[in-house]
Amino acid sequence: MSASTPLTNDELKNYLLRYCTRELAPHFAVMLRGTWGSGKTWFIDRLRASLEEVHGKKVIYVSLYSVARTSDITDQFFQQLHPLLASGKVQKPWALLKTLVKGTLRVDLTGDGDKDNLQLGIPDFQQSADPRKAILVFDDLERCAMPPSELLGYLNQFVEHDEYRVIVLAHEQQIDDPGYHQTKEKVIGRTFEIQPDAGAALTSFIAELSADDAIGILRTRKQQILAVMDAAGHKNLRHLRQAVLDFSDIWSCLSGQDPALKSHDGFLDRLVHEVFAFSIELRAKTIAARDIYQLARTESKRTSANYGIPRALAEPAEADTRFKLHDLAYTRKLALPPDTYAKFFASGYLSDADALEGLRASAFFMTEKAPAWRRLLHKHLLSDTDFDDLKAEVYAQLAAGRFPGKPELFHSAGVLLQLSQEGLLEYGAPHLLALAKAAVDKLFAQRLPETELAPAGYLKPIGEEIAFGMQYAAVASAEFRELAVYFNDAKAAAREAELARLARNWLAELRTDAVLWAERIRSGGGDRAHFAFQPIFTQLVAADFAALLLAAQTPKLHIIADALKSRYDYIKHDDWKLEELPFWTRVSPLLHEHVAAKPAASLSAHTLRTRILPDIDHFIANMQAISALPASAGQAGEPCESRD
């Protein structure tokens, strides 16, 4: 009968070595059971090495994953016993070979152009694998597509009749087969529970990194890693191995930014702790990458609530519990900011820019050269004197309104608002808000940079923006939100004024560079697409635009037509494109009048008549029809019908 015997993994290994090497056939199989990730496969790999290298045995490993027929197992046997069958040159005729009892297969094995005779039949299994020397290992019994009881019945012939030593690996809790236990009693003589050996597994996983620079870092911090795994409580060695690989990957992204990183023990201690904690919990699905992204936001809401500011969102209970468990909840203590980790775990990679930004935002690399607002955000590292000097410096900068852009302004205003909430600054929030608004006015008094004219795309909700790898402080306060709205309004006004200025030059671009002109209104035009999501045609004079079209040659007219068709292919009821309808209703009759006066044989006139005018009239009709619809009817949007 099957018996469960508590043994350590070393004791279990010694037992299995005796089981596999004794002269007398045992006539029963051994089962090693454990949950997924408990280390069953890793344990059997170590046993296999001892059996093959020390005892001269042949271990034939069979994965039962998705095995639906006993012939699937035979295929795995045969390919391991005849390695030539794994060759790409043999794979194509392999299906034919399996149908033969025996025969000769002519295959070019050496690459010299001559066919070689490969004498291969389907011999009796015992002729190829002597039961006294071969050990059969069957993994993933619970993932077999056959009923496990039927599979065990098949294995019984190897155990009882052919006298093989057979080891079966299984996660028994996942087996749902009414006949399983009855069949198991006949086939399985002993059942052992695999005990996850995280220490030995970790040593092995680190060694797999070969010459990786991360090896030394991890080897000196094994106890710290094991403490993280123990705290997590998942006991999944597969997760541990993946965490080792995650650390190797993120280290390769970071180490290139500063060779001195590997000498910063404090930073490395935290980095190892955080990467393994995030990785293990992510693999266990107790957290998600978005929870890491939200970590700073959750902290800011929690901090704001401490000062009487209502939280806008509920905290994710499970993720928050896990973050606290691993000492990750206070983001200022992290080796890297949450957004850097979120980007890495979402893609498995950090760009040089993201890695550098993450390191600059780390409290471990705060130097006197760092901006005052950044050092002030890490006030837990400051002396009283440094703290007083820095907050005075940041306040003076805000009062003077000297900022190169929004990130510096918002970080400075945010940290001062937070200090005011905490009673660490003598100035009140209304006063700070007034200074910040004045700084916004100064920022937009100068010409708006061209990069600010590109399509805005998706705008994150106020308080969820990130700059320099860090979320703005005090984002939940009423003053910060008012500042954000003020900034957005000021930017919109400045952008509108700048677009009006640029529109005057846009028609000139049509004369000299039609491709660039078209890119300005294409949604895929990149940084040049200043007007892709703006009603720019409202800024033009219809007669001037019509005159340019009438003077254009056919190649330029086709470029213009393609750009316009792309722009008006899809229009919603409340679309800003509808603001351009009056412009086109003025352009159309002008074109019709002048095109009619052009010579009929003129190629450009033909293009205007057959391409430009029909498209414009179609756009007008479509926009007029959509404008006439009730708001709810056209909300989903209406595509323009193709005229091609």
XYZ file of C-alpha atoms in Angstrom:
644
model
C 0.000 0.000 0.000
C 0.952 3.617 -0.449
C 2.399 5.256 2.627
C 3.338 8.848 3.327
C 6.730 9.001 5.021
C 8.166 12.319 6.227
C 11.777 12.493 5.075
C 14.122 15.387 4.519
C 15.122 15.910 0.909
C 18.610 14.517 1.583
C 17.118 11.427 3.205
C 14.711 11.087 0.304
C 17.559 11.341 -2.188
C 19.459 8.567 -0.399
C 16.359 6.364 -0.388
C 15.792 6.875 -4.112
C 19.435 6.123 -4.881
C 19.029 2.793 -3.119
C 15.682 2.176 -4.854
C 17.183 2.834 -8.275
C 20.455 0.948 -7.837
C 19.515 -2.216 -5.922
C 19.885 -5.481 -7.825
C 16.525 -6.893 -6.789
C 13.641 -5.350 -8.723
C 11.224 -3.616 -6.304
C 8.087 -4.250 -8.423
C 6.526 -0.960 -7.338
C 6.793 2.686 -8.374
C 7.616 5.632 -6.129
C 5.582 8.837 -6.169
C 7.007 12.249 -5.283
C 4.168 14.644 -4.654
C 4.072 18.349 -4.009
C 2.363 21.531 -5.133
C 3.386 23.324 -8.303
C 6.671 25.071 -7.742
C 7.575 22.978 -4.684
C 10.749 21.781 -6.400
C 9.818 18.317 -7.648
C 11.447 18.734 -11.037
C 14.461 20.530 -9.558
C 14.888 17.698 -7.035
C 14.667 15.028 -9.736
C 17.251 16.858 -11.857
C 19.752 16.633 -8.993
C 18.905 12.943 -8.466
C 19.312 12.327 -12.191
C 22.807 13.829 -12.147
C 23.865 11.449 -9.344
C 22.338 8.411 -11.032
C 23.967 9.094 -14.386
C 27.332 10.472 -13.327
C 28.017 8.326 -10.264
C 26.028 5.140 -10.800
C 26.071 4.886 -14.597
C 22.289 4.717 -14.957
C 20.248 5.973 -17.893
C 17.414 8.232 -16.724
C 14.586 8.543 -19.241
C 12.474 11.583 -18.390
C 8.933 11.789 -19.745
C 6.725 14.866 -19.425
C 3.088 13.848 -19.199
C 1.888 17.375 -19.911
C -0.979 17.081 -22.452
C -0.161 13.414 -23.172
C -3.360 11.963 -24.630
C -2.192 8.539 -25.856
C 0.351 5.969 -24.756
C 1.972 6.412 -28.176
C 2.934 9.945 -27.076
C 5.000 8.365 -24.305
C 6.520 5.870 -26.742
C 7.595 8.779 -28.935
C 9.423 10.397 -26.028
C 11.110 7.101 -25.145
C 12.239 6.543 -28.709
C 13.616 10.052 -29.251
C 15.684 9.842 -26.052
C 16.991 6.382 -26.855
C 17.811 7.375 -30.440
C 19.116 10.976 -30.331
C 19.509 11.061 -34.113
C 15.743 11.277 -34.291
C 15.969 14.743 -32.738
C 17.932 15.870 -35.810
C 16.055 18.196 -38.129
C 17.127 15.987 -41.045
C 15.253 13.044 -39.566
C 12.172 14.816 -38.226
C 10.378 14.921 -41.585
C 10.568 11.163 -42.283
C 10.009 10.349 -38.589
C 6.234 10.000 -38.980
C 6.781 7.468 -41.763
C 9.444 5.630 -39.766
C 7.073 5.090 -36.847
C 4.753 3.116 -39.103
C 7.464 0.569 -39.969
C 8.424 -2.432 -37.904
C 11.953 -2.030 -39.117
C 13.744 -0.727 -42.135
C 16.525 1.403 -43.522
C 16.225 5.180 -43.757
C 18.561 7.055 -46.104
C 19.323 10.495 -44.667
C 22.209 12.945 -45.191
C 23.424 13.105 -41.598
C 26.910 14.514 -42.220
C 26.022 17.324 -44.606
C 28.375 16.041 -47.340
C 25.568 15.595 -49.868
C 25.632 11.795 -49.708
C 22.803 9.801 -48.214
C 23.778 7.730 -45.186
C 22.106 4.466 -44.248
C 20.362 4.790 -40.882
C 19.300 1.354 -39.692
C 16.323 2.079 -37.467
C 13.466 -0.111 -36.608
C 11.074 -0.068 -33.693
C 12.866 -2.494 -31.414
C 11.514 -3.922 -28.242
C 11.870 -1.227 -25.571
C 13.858 -3.535 -23.269
C 16.489 -4.074 -25.974
C 17.243 -0.344 -26.001
C 16.774 0.358 -22.294
C 17.959 -2.399 -19.976
C 15.717 -2.410 -16.865
C 18.832 -2.866 -14.722
C 20.338 0.358 -16.063
C 17.368 2.534 -17.022
C 15.260 4.611 -14.631
C 11.897 5.896 -15.858
C 10.695 9.260 -14.549
C 7.180 10.510 -15.347
C 6.510 14.171 -14.501
C 3.238 16.153 -14.291
C 0.815 13.268 -13.775
C -1.955 15.760 -12.952
C -1.473 17.510 -16.331
C -1.895 14.327 -18.358
C -4.754 14.453 -20.871
C -5.428 10.740 -20.245
C -7.268 9.776 -17.055
C -4.491 9.353 -14.422
C -5.858 5.922 -13.467
C -5.494 4.761 -17.069
C -1.979 6.178 -17.240
C -0.963 4.396 -14.029
C -2.368 1.169 -15.472
C -0.083 1.649 -18.473
C 2.930 2.283 -16.209
C 2.202 -0.881 -14.272
C 3.606 -3.006 -17.114
C 7.004 -1.324 -16.684
C 6.937 -1.860 -12.904
C 5.462 -5.329 -12.502
C 6.355 -7.131 -15.730
C 9.479 -5.390 -17.075
C 11.024 -4.721 -13.600
C 11.858 -1.051 -14.241
C 12.459 1.444 -11.459
C 9.739 4.076 -11.986
C 9.370 7.481 -10.307
C 6.169 9.506 -10.749
C 5.907 13.242 -9.950
C 2.476 14.666 -9.187
C 0.471 17.449 -7.609
C -2.183 15.095 -6.249
C -4.597 17.802 -5.118
C -5.146 18.618 -8.797
C -6.152 15.061 -9.764
C -9.885 14.484 -10.214
C -10.326 10.875 -11.311
C -12.684 8.455 -9.513
C -10.505 5.445 -10.275
C -7.203 7.079 -9.419
C -6.714 5.992 -5.806
C -7.649 2.381 -6.452
C -5.140 2.130 -9.309
C -2.509 3.989 -7.319
C -2.694 1.389 -4.524
C -1.648 -1.282 -7.013
C 1.147 0.629 -8.803
C 2.648 3.065 -6.276
C 4.477 1.387 -3.393
C 5.718 4.502 -1.588
C 4.663 8.148 -1.642
C 6.880 10.958 -0.406
C 6.193 14.659 0.027
C 8.798 16.963 -1.510
C 9.916 19.610 0.964
C 10.854 22.854 -0.831
C 14.574 23.378 -0.200
C 14.804 27.080 -0.953
C 18.397 27.423 0.239
C 19.832 24.703 -1.988
C 17.619 25.762 -4.883
C 18.702 29.398 -4.567
C 22.380 28.407 -4.681
C 21.685 26.418 -7.839
C 19.642 29.190 -9.467
C 22.345 31.789 -8.820
C 24.961 29.477 -10.327
C 22.861 29.292 -13.511
C 23.628 32.958 -14.144
C 27.091 31.855 -15.338
C 29.392 34.888 -15.581
C 26.608 37.355 -14.852
C 27.728 40.334 -12.755
C 24.753 39.757 -10.448
C 26.167 36.493 -9.078
C 28.377 38.137 -6.462
C 25.595 40.460 -5.342
C 23.142 37.607 -4.815
C 25.565 35.123 -3.256
C 26.349 37.525 -0.416
C 22.651 38.182 0.187
C 21.171 34.673 0.145
C 19.841 34.892 3.703
C 18.159 38.177 2.892
C 16.511 36.602 -0.175
C 15.362 33.559 1.801
C 13.876 35.892 4.423
C 11.819 37.597 1.702
C 10.590 34.239 0.422
C 9.759 33.051 3.917
C 7.799 36.235 4.628
C 5.860 35.840 1.369
C 4.907 32.308 2.419
C 4.343 30.953 -1.100
C 7.096 28.272 -1.010
C 7.265 28.153 -4.795
C 10.780 27.483 -6.087
C 9.736 28.336 -9.629
C 8.893 31.831 -8.425
C 12.273 32.015 -6.711
C 14.104 31.095 -9.899
C 12.156 33.686 -11.879
C 13.019 36.304 -9.266
C 16.728 35.476 -9.670
C 16.389 36.025 -13.411
C 14.418 39.244 -12.825
C 17.217 40.598 -10.657
C 19.789 39.681 -13.278
C 17.746 41.508 -15.919
C 17.131 44.695 -13.937
C 20.766 44.768 -12.795
C 21.943 44.620 -16.399
C 19.748 47.662 -17.101
C 21.028 49.614 -14.088
C 24.709 48.719 -13.911
C 25.484 50.320 -17.261
C 24.449 53.714 -15.886
C 27.110 53.797 -13.170
C 29.887 51.186 -12.677
C 30.157 52.250 -9.014
C 26.659 50.921 -8.233
C 27.978 47.485 -7.238
C 30.010 49.102 -4.443
C 26.975 50.763 -2.818
C 26.004 48.107 -0.252
C 23.033 49.995 1.197
C 21.489 50.469 -2.228
C 22.155 46.848 -3.188
C 20.585 45.530 0.023
C 17.368 47.391 -0.695
C 17.411 46.610 -4.419
C 17.727 42.861 -3.802
C 14.999 42.963 -1.158
C 12.608 44.941 -3.355
C 13.153 43.067 -6.618
C 12.642 39.679 -4.965
C 9.607 40.867 -2.996
C 7.916 42.403 -6.049
C 8.833 39.472 -8.309
C 7.682 36.702 -5.958
C 4.384 38.444 -5.175
C 3.757 39.190 -8.851
C 4.313 35.539 -9.774
C 1.998 34.483 -6.934
C -0.598 36.929 -8.341
C -1.071 38.634 -4.988
C -0.116 41.918 -6.673
C -0.066 43.181 -10.268
C 2.245 45.595 -12.068
C -0.506 48.235 -11.890
C -0.475 47.907 -8.079
C 3.216 48.834 -8.083
C 2.395 51.780 -10.318
C -0.343 52.835 -7.897
C 1.905 52.439 -4.843
C 3.002 56.080 -4.740
C -0.560 57.233 -5.401
C -1.891 55.076 -2.581
C 0.748 56.510 -0.263
C -0.101 60.085 -1.230
C -3.800 59.465 -0.570
C -2.967 57.861 2.761
C -0.706 60.792 3.674
C -3.334 63.316 2.621
C -5.971 61.549 4.707
C -3.758 62.065 7.734
C -4.225 65.810 7.232
C -7.997 65.750 6.781
C -8.074 65.495 2.983
C -10.554 62.833 1.798
C -9.100 60.017 -0.283
C -10.514 59.757 -3.793
C -9.965 56.010 -4.224
C -10.052 52.960 -1.984
C -6.738 51.232 -1.382
C -6.235 47.801 -2.978
C -6.443 45.717 0.203
C -4.465 42.627 -0.846
C -1.674 44.546 -2.569
C -1.444 47.069 0.275
C -1.104 44.236 2.784
C 1.695 42.674 0.750
C 3.529 45.981 0.377
C 3.433 46.524 4.133
C 4.545 42.946 4.753
C 7.719 43.533 2.740
C 8.345 47.095 3.969
C 7.549 48.581 0.562
C 4.710 50.917 1.520
C 6.878 53.974 2.264
C 8.125 54.734 -1.228
C 10.784 57.254 -0.210
C 12.764 54.363 1.299
C 12.810 52.341 -1.918
C 16.000 51.829 -3.878
C 14.080 52.807 -7.031
C 10.757 54.647 -7.385
C 7.611 52.538 -7.902
C 7.201 53.693 -11.499
C 10.617 52.345 -12.414
C 9.707 48.942 -10.982
C 6.294 49.026 -12.674
C 7.892 49.681 -16.069
C 10.417 46.889 -15.557
C 7.962 44.228 -14.425
C 5.501 45.164 -17.169
C 8.082 44.652 -19.933
C 11.120 42.921 -18.383
C 13.303 45.810 -19.514
C 14.324 49.370 -18.659
C 15.528 51.837 -21.253
C 18.686 53.797 -20.442
C 16.546 56.883 -19.854
C 14.191 55.082 -17.448
C 17.089 53.439 -15.569
C 18.929 56.745 -15.182
C 15.764 58.542 -14.093
C 15.070 55.850 -11.514
C 18.570 56.111 -10.053
C 18.404 59.895 -9.897
C 15.127 59.668 -7.977
C 16.576 57.214 -5.437
C 17.213 58.446 -1.916
C 20.495 56.515 -1.985
C 21.957 58.936 -4.509
C 20.861 62.248 -3.049
C 23.866 64.571 -3.213
C 24.324 68.285 -2.749
C 24.173 68.576 -6.546
C 20.590 67.251 -6.629
C 17.810 69.850 -7.025
C 16.619 71.296 -3.745
C 13.036 70.081 -4.234
C 14.265 66.530 -4.794
C 16.357 66.544 -1.615
C 13.421 68.036 0.280
C 11.200 65.140 -0.803
C 13.655 62.893 1.055
C 13.524 64.947 4.225
C 13.993 61.837 6.359
C 17.659 61.994 5.322
C 18.176 65.651 6.308
C 19.502 67.384 9.379
C 17.551 70.322 10.836
C 19.963 72.801 9.277
C 19.854 71.223 5.827
C 16.071 70.964 6.003
C 15.670 74.667 6.872
C 18.113 75.737 4.160
C 16.471 73.612 1.477
C 12.883 74.662 2.163
C 14.031 78.304 2.125
C 15.720 77.705 -1.240
C 12.675 76.043 -2.780
C 10.363 78.771 -1.450
C 12.615 81.495 -2.874
C 12.548 79.784 -6.273
C 8.755 79.539 -6.192
C 8.435 83.174 -5.181
C 10.719 84.183 -8.056
C 8.896 81.899 -10.502
C 12.167 80.609 -11.967
C 11.371 77.202 -13.494
C 12.388 75.627 -16.803
C 9.156 73.649 -17.069
C 6.146 72.054 -15.434
C 7.933 69.141 -13.655
C 10.223 71.390 -11.632
C 7.419 73.823 -10.833
C 4.962 71.124 -9.746
C 7.506 69.229 -7.672
C 8.529 72.442 -5.894
C 4.958 73.615 -5.291
C 3.878 70.121 -4.254
C 6.591 69.609 -1.661
C 5.956 73.062 -0.151
C 2.203 72.391 0.017
C 2.915 69.090 1.759
C 5.229 70.770 4.292
C 2.524 73.355 4.914
C -0.007 70.558 5.568
C 2.423 68.964 8.008
C 3.005 72.224 9.884
C 6.652 72.361 8.795
C 6.334 75.592 6.788
C 5.198 78.961 8.024
C 3.401 79.822 4.773
C -0.192 78.754 4.195
C -1.523 76.831 1.198
C -3.442 79.802 -0.352
C -0.248 81.877 -0.386
C 1.757 79.059 -1.975
C -0.957 78.523 -4.580
C -0.861 82.200 -5.548
C 2.928 82.026 -6.015
C 2.621 78.858 -8.087
C -0.017 80.417 -10.364
C 2.245 83.436 -10.894
C 5.055 81.041 -11.843
C 2.724 79.384 -14.386
C 2.017 82.807 -15.923
C 5.754 83.463 -16.253
C 6.286 80.041 -17.774
C 3.766 80.703 -20.558
C 4.761 84.339 -21.101
C 7.499 83.005 -23.360
C 6.828 81.235 -26.656
C 5.519 77.708 -26.228
C 8.175 75.090 -27.166
C 7.437 73.133 -30.363
C 7.290 69.870 -28.394
C 4.245 71.225 -26.528
C 2.387 71.543 -29.825
C 2.410 67.816 -30.612
C -0.889 65.950 -30.119
C -1.644 65.721 -26.421
C -2.934 62.125 -26.568
C -4.114 60.577 -23.292
C -4.042 62.948 -20.311
C -3.593 61.283 -16.945
C -5.984 62.344 -14.192
C -4.738 65.172 -12.010
C -2.549 63.712 -9.301
C -1.432 60.669 -11.269
C 1.285 62.335 -13.290
C 4.914 61.379 -12.824
C 8.000 63.483 -13.434
C 11.616 62.425 -12.964
C 10.402 59.054 -11.717
C 8.474 60.551 -8.798
C 4.865 61.494 -8.205
C 4.160 65.063 -7.199
C 3.644 65.635 -3.484
C 0.294 66.842 -2.064
C -1.570 65.724 -5.206
C -4.794 65.116 -3.264
C -4.953 68.619 -1.839
C -7.477 71.123 -3.184
C -4.692 73.646 -3.819
C -2.643 71.247 -5.942
C -5.674 70.297 -8.001
C -6.520 73.953 -8.526
C -2.942 74.565 -9.648
C -3.152 71.665 -12.121
C -6.385 73.010 -13.626
C -4.869 76.506 -13.826
C -1.808 75.143 -15.577
C -3.858 73.173 -18.105
C -6.001 76.204 -18.893
C -2.943 78.432 -19.275
C -1.269 75.891 -21.517
C -4.388 75.576 -23.675
C -4.543 79.350 -24.111
C -0.838 79.560 -24.925
C -1.142 76.674 -27.345
C -4.093 78.268 -29.102
C -2.185 81.537 -29.511
C 0.898 79.736 -30.777
C -1.143 77.623 -33.182
C -2.743 80.756 -34.600
C 0.737 82.174 -35.206
C 1.915 78.962 -36.826
C -1.208 78.696 -38.976
C -0.122 81.850 -40.787
C 3.005 80.008 -41.883
C 1.191 76.776 -42.697
C -0.087 77.892 -46.088
C 3.437 78.983 -46.970
C 4.583 75.419 -46.198
C 2.030 74.129 -48.699
C 3.795 76.086 -51.436
C 7.270 74.761 -50.590
C 6.796 71.339 -48.935
C 3.437 69.604 -49.382
C 4.583 66.494 -47.502
C 5.421 68.519 -44.381
C 2.136 70.420 -44.742
C 0.258 67.113 -44.797
C 2.138 65.732 -41.781
C 0.937 68.690 -39.722
C -2.647 67.371 -39.860
C -2.015 63.620 -39.854
C -2.610 61.788 -36.556
C 0.488 59.695 -37.307
C 2.686 62.673 -38.077
C 4.650 62.489 -34.812
C 6.130 65.677 -33.367
C 5.374 67.514 -36.610
C 1.634 66.889 -36.288
C 0.936 70.234 -34.615
C -2.600 70.416 -35.944
C -3.635 66.729 -35.951
C -6.166 67.255 -33.175
C -6.855 70.961 -33.582
C -9.457 72.745 -35.789
C -6.654 74.513 -37.653
C -8.701 75.196 -40.790
C -10.790 77.662 -38.771
C -7.662 79.857 -38.713
C -7.365 79.985 -42.514
C -8.950 82.283 -45.097
C -11.012 80.164 -47.504
C -10.101 82.253 -50.563
C -6.360 81.948 -49.864
C -6.567 78.157 -49.488
C -8.697 77.802 -52.630
C -6.174 79.866 -54.572
C -3.348 77.539 -53.527
C -5.316 74.454 -54.579
C -6.124 76.006 -57.966
C -2.423 76.753 -58.546
C -1.160 73.313 -57.426
C -0.013 70.576 -59.776
C -1.380 67.004 -59.718
C 1.325 65.353 -57.486
C 0.756 67.992 -54.798
C -3.022 67.706 -55.145
C -2.865 63.954 -54.434
C -0.789 64.563 -51.292
C -3.376 67.112 -50.121
C -6.269 64.773 -50.942
C -4.725 61.852 -49.021
C -4.130 64.042 -45.955
C -7.681 65.402 -45.970
C -9.231 61.962 -46.419
C -7.216 60.645 -43.461
C -8.325 63.612 -41.362
C -12.066 63.297 -42.060
C -12.437 59.540 -42.342
C -14.009 59.274 -38.872
C -16.133 61.978 -37.266
C -18.123 61.962 -34.024
C -21.163 64.078 -33.184
C -19.202 66.245 -30.750
C -15.974 66.118 -32.788
C -13.846 69.275 -32.974
C -13.610 68.603 -36.722
C -17.182 69.847 -37.058
C -15.864 73.319 -36.206
C -14.149 73.274 -39.616
C -17.414 72.718 -41.536
C -18.018 76.468 -42.209
C -14.536 76.749 -43.714
C -15.187 73.948 -46.204
C -18.630 75.279 -47.123
C -16.838 78.487 -48.177
C -14.012 76.712 -50.014
C -16.216 74.369 -52.070
C -18.136 76.957 -54.173
C -14.925 78.888 -54.852
C -13.284 75.749 -56.230
C -16.324 74.751 -58.293
C -16.482 78.203 -59.859
C -12.811 78.405 -60.841
C -12.358 74.754 -61.840
C -15.234 75.109 -64.292
C -13.301 77.906 -65.995
C -10.122 75.808 -66.416
C -9.377 74.023 -69.716
C -11.017 70.596 -69.773
C -7.774 68.903 -70.892
C -5.746 70.321 -67.984
C -4.409 67.466 -65.799
C -4.523 69.519 -62.591
C -8.077 70.628 -63.372
C -9.017 66.994 -64.001
C -7.532 66.037 -60.589
C -9.457 68.836 -58.901
C -12.700 67.745 -60.579
C -12.315 63.985 -59.980
C -10.476 63.838 -56.650
C -10.362 67.050 -54.622
C -13.877 68.417 -55.167
C -15.745 65.101 -54.764
C -13.858 64.429 -51.525
C -14.510 67.895 -50.113
C -18.199 67.741 -51.021
C -18.383 64.266 -49.446
C -16.770 65.559 -46.222
C -19.240 68.456 -46.137
C -22.256 66.207 -46.630
C -21.056 63.776 -43.993
C -20.384 66.504 -41.436
C -23.738 68.155 -42.106
C -25.521 64.835 -41.630
C -23.706 64.153 -38.366
C -24.378 67.691 -37.113
C -28.093 67.147 -37.667
C -28.166 63.981 -35.558
C -29.178 64.039 -31.868
C -26.137 63.938 -29.584
C -26.823 60.369 -28.420
C -27.230 59.078 -31.978
C -23.824 60.209 -33.185
C -21.876 59.666 -30.011
C -20.142 56.513 -31.211
C -18.898 58.264 -34.355
C -19.530 57.805 -38.053
C -16.860 56.737 -40.553
C -16.783 58.472 -43.917
C -17.532 56.051 -46.726
C -14.550 55.290 -48.924
C -14.520 56.937 -52.369
C -11.689 54.780 -53.692
